[in-house]
Amino acid sequence: MSEHAIRVELSYPADLSGWGRDKIDGSPFRAYLRKTHDNAAPGDVWTEFVGVGCCGDTLDFPLRVESVDGGSAVTEDTAFVYTEREACGVAGGWQVQSAAGPTE
């Protein structure tokens, strides 16, 4: 069995909206990552989503594993930290509920 990852640094695209950044920084999203990923290795790309509320649409975006401290196994004790990387064309607003959708 692999040693557990103590800390995983994930990067998000620069064009992820402020709203999206707030969502991924919350404890529910971090708990979701711990439950849906068994392992993390530098270079892995995880396509994730955050909901946009009652309309049922989602915002899909890539998280990239930049570094892992400890082993590769993601557990309930794994801490996630974020860093920003180059933009990749993510449409970051609430397009469903707002005409132009905020992107910040």
mmCIF file of C-alpha atoms in Angstrom:
data_model
loop_
_atom_site.group_PDB
_atom_site.id
_atom_site.type_symbol
_atom_site.label_atom_id
_atom_site.label_comp_id
_atom_site.label_asym_id
_atom_site.label_seq_id
_atom_site.Cartn_x
_atom_site.Cartn_y
_atom_site.Cartn_z
ATOM 1 C CA MET A 1 0.000 0.000 0.000
ATOM 2 C CA SER A 2 1.239 3.466 -0.871
ATOM 3 C CA GLU A 3 2.178 6.034 1.752
ATOM 4 C CA HIS A 4 -0.431 8.760 2.069
ATOM 5 C CA ALA A 5 -0.083 12.178 0.497
ATOM 6 C CA ILE A 6 0.345 14.767 3.221
ATOM 7 C CA ARG A 7 -0.052 17.797 0.939
ATOM 8 C CA VAL A 8 -1.078 18.071 -2.705
ATOM 9 C CA GLU A 9 -0.557 21.300 -4.640
ATOM 10 C CA LEU A 10 -3.180 21.738 -7.352
ATOM 11 C CA SER A 11 -3.196 24.469 -9.981
ATOM 12 C CA TYR A 12 -6.317 25.971 -11.503
ATOM 13 C CA PRO A 13 -6.490 28.033 -14.707
ATOM 14 C CA ALA A 14 -6.183 31.811 -14.361
ATOM 15 C CA ASP A 15 -9.544 32.247 -16.070
ATOM 16 C CA LEU A 16 -11.463 30.280 -13.416
ATOM 17 C CA SER A 17 -13.954 32.794 -12.049
ATOM 18 C CA GLY A 18 -13.828 34.222 -8.553
ATOM 19 C CA TRP A 19 -17.028 32.308 -7.831
ATOM 20 C CA GLY A 20 -15.383 29.065 -8.984
ATOM 21 C CA ARG A 21 -12.317 29.794 -6.865
ATOM 22 C CA ASP A 22 -14.515 30.321 -3.808
ATOM 23 C CA LYS A 23 -16.203 26.973 -4.426
ATOM 24 C CA ILE A 24 -12.995 24.956 -4.801
ATOM 25 C CA ASP A 25 -11.517 26.584 -1.693
ATOM 26 C CA GLY A 26 -14.364 25.397 0.527
ATOM 27 C CA SER A 27 -14.255 22.315 2.728
ATOM 28 C CA PRO A 28 -17.043 20.481 0.792
ATOM 29 C CA PHE A 29 -14.998 20.570 -2.433
ATOM 30 C CA ARG A 30 -11.828 19.492 -0.653
ATOM 31 C CA ALA A 31 -13.757 16.575 0.917
ATOM 32 C CA TYR A 32 -15.077 15.696 -2.553
ATOM 33 C CA LEU A 33 -11.509 15.551 -3.908
ATOM 34 C CA ARG A 34 -10.472 13.229 -1.075
ATOM 35 C CA LYS A 35 -13.355 10.882 -1.848
ATOM 36 C CA THR A 36 -12.996 10.825 -5.630
ATOM 37 C CA HIS A 37 -9.236 10.537 -6.062
ATOM 38 C CA ASP A 38 -7.289 7.567 -4.737
ATOM 39 C CA ASN A 39 -3.857 8.805 -5.836
ATOM 40 C CA ALA A 40 -2.088 11.986 -6.881
ATOM 41 C CA ALA A 41 1.084 12.322 -8.917
ATOM 42 C CA PRO A 42 2.708 15.440 -10.388
ATOM 43 C CA GLY A 43 1.352 16.031 -13.887
ATOM 44 C CA ASP A 44 -2.026 14.363 -13.269
ATOM 45 C CA VAL A 45 -4.932 16.411 -14.617
ATOM 46 C CA TRP A 46 -8.287 16.051 -12.891
ATOM 47 C CA THR A 47 -11.302 17.367 -14.788
ATOM 48 C CA GLU A 48 -13.574 18.693 -12.066
ATOM 49 C CA PHE A 49 -16.776 20.682 -11.864
ATOM 50 C CA VAL A 50 -18.596 23.065 -9.597
ATOM 51 C CA GLY A 51 -22.361 23.478 -9.745
ATOM 52 C CA VAL A 52 -23.924 26.785 -10.647
ATOM 53 C CA GLY A 53 -26.904 26.571 -8.350
ATOM 54 C CA CYS A 54 -30.497 25.582 -8.881
ATOM 55 C CA CYS A 55 -30.357 25.444 -12.689
ATOM 56 C CA GLY A 56 -28.404 22.201 -12.615
ATOM 57 C CA ASP A 57 -25.639 23.248 -14.990
ATOM 58 C CA THR A 58 -21.959 22.788 -14.149
ATOM 59 C CA LEU A 59 -18.705 24.591 -14.731
ATOM 60 C CA ASP A 60 -16.064 22.078 -15.838
ATOM 61 C CA PHE A 61 -12.389 22.946 -15.426
ATOM 62 C CA PRO A 62 -9.026 21.152 -15.147
ATOM 63 C CA LEU A 63 -7.048 20.916 -11.916
ATOM 64 C CA ARG A 64 -3.428 19.882 -12.411
ATOM 65 C CA VAL A 65 -1.358 18.187 -9.720
ATOM 66 C CA GLU A 66 1.796 20.300 -9.411
ATOM 67 C CA SER A 67 3.457 18.568 -6.459
ATOM 68 C CA VAL A 68 2.820 15.942 -3.801
ATOM 69 C CA ASP A 69 4.422 15.803 -0.348
ATOM 70 C CA GLY A 70 4.576 12.322 1.122
ATOM 71 C CA GLY A 71 3.273 9.316 -0.760
ATOM 72 C CA SER A 72 0.731 9.200 -3.567
ATOM 73 C CA ALA A 73 -2.369 7.871 -1.750
ATOM 74 C CA VAL A 74 -5.029 10.534 -1.178
ATOM 75 C CA THR A 75 -6.681 10.055 2.220
ATOM 76 C CA GLU A 76 -8.993 11.984 4.521
ATOM 77 C CA ASP A 77 -5.868 13.565 6.019
ATOM 78 C CA THR A 78 -4.499 14.890 2.714
ATOM 79 C CA ALA A 79 -4.331 18.688 2.570
ATOM 80 C CA PHE A 80 -4.919 20.496 -0.726
ATOM 81 C CA VAL A 81 -3.360 23.844 -1.590
ATOM 82 C CA TYR A 82 -3.972 25.828 -4.761
ATOM 83 C CA THR A 83 -1.903 27.886 -7.124
ATOM 84 C CA GLU A 84 -2.875 29.699 -10.319
ATOM 85 C CA ARG A 85 -1.515 28.722 -13.743
ATOM 86 C CA GLU A 86 -2.019 30.034 -17.295
ATOM 87 C CA ALA A 87 -5.540 30.541 -18.628
ATOM 88 C CA CYS A 88 -7.045 27.779 -20.744
ATOM 89 C CA GLY A 89 -10.333 29.180 -22.050
ATOM 90 C CA VAL A 90 -12.616 28.280 -19.135
ATOM 91 C CA ALA A 91 -15.956 30.104 -19.329
ATOM 92 C CA GLY A 92 -16.245 30.984 -15.671
ATOM 93 C CA GLY A 93 -19.594 32.666 -15.221
ATOM 94 C CA TRP A 94 -23.170 31.740 -14.406
ATOM 95 C CA GLN A 95 -24.195 31.688 -18.055
ATOM 96 C CA VAL A 96 -27.458 29.876 -17.222
ATOM 97 C CA GLN A 97 -28.792 32.428 -14.741
ATOM 98 C CA SER A 98 -27.215 35.654 -15.960
ATOM 99 C CA ALA A 99 -27.122 37.095 -19.469
ATOM 100 C CA ALA A 100 -23.402 37.785 -19.519
ATOM 101 C CA GLY A 101 -22.470 35.708 -16.482
ATOM 102 C CA PRO A 102 -19.946 37.168 -14.076
ATOM 103 C CA THR A 103 -16.393 35.975 -14.616
ATOM 104 C CA GLU A 104 -14.845 37.542 -11.532
#
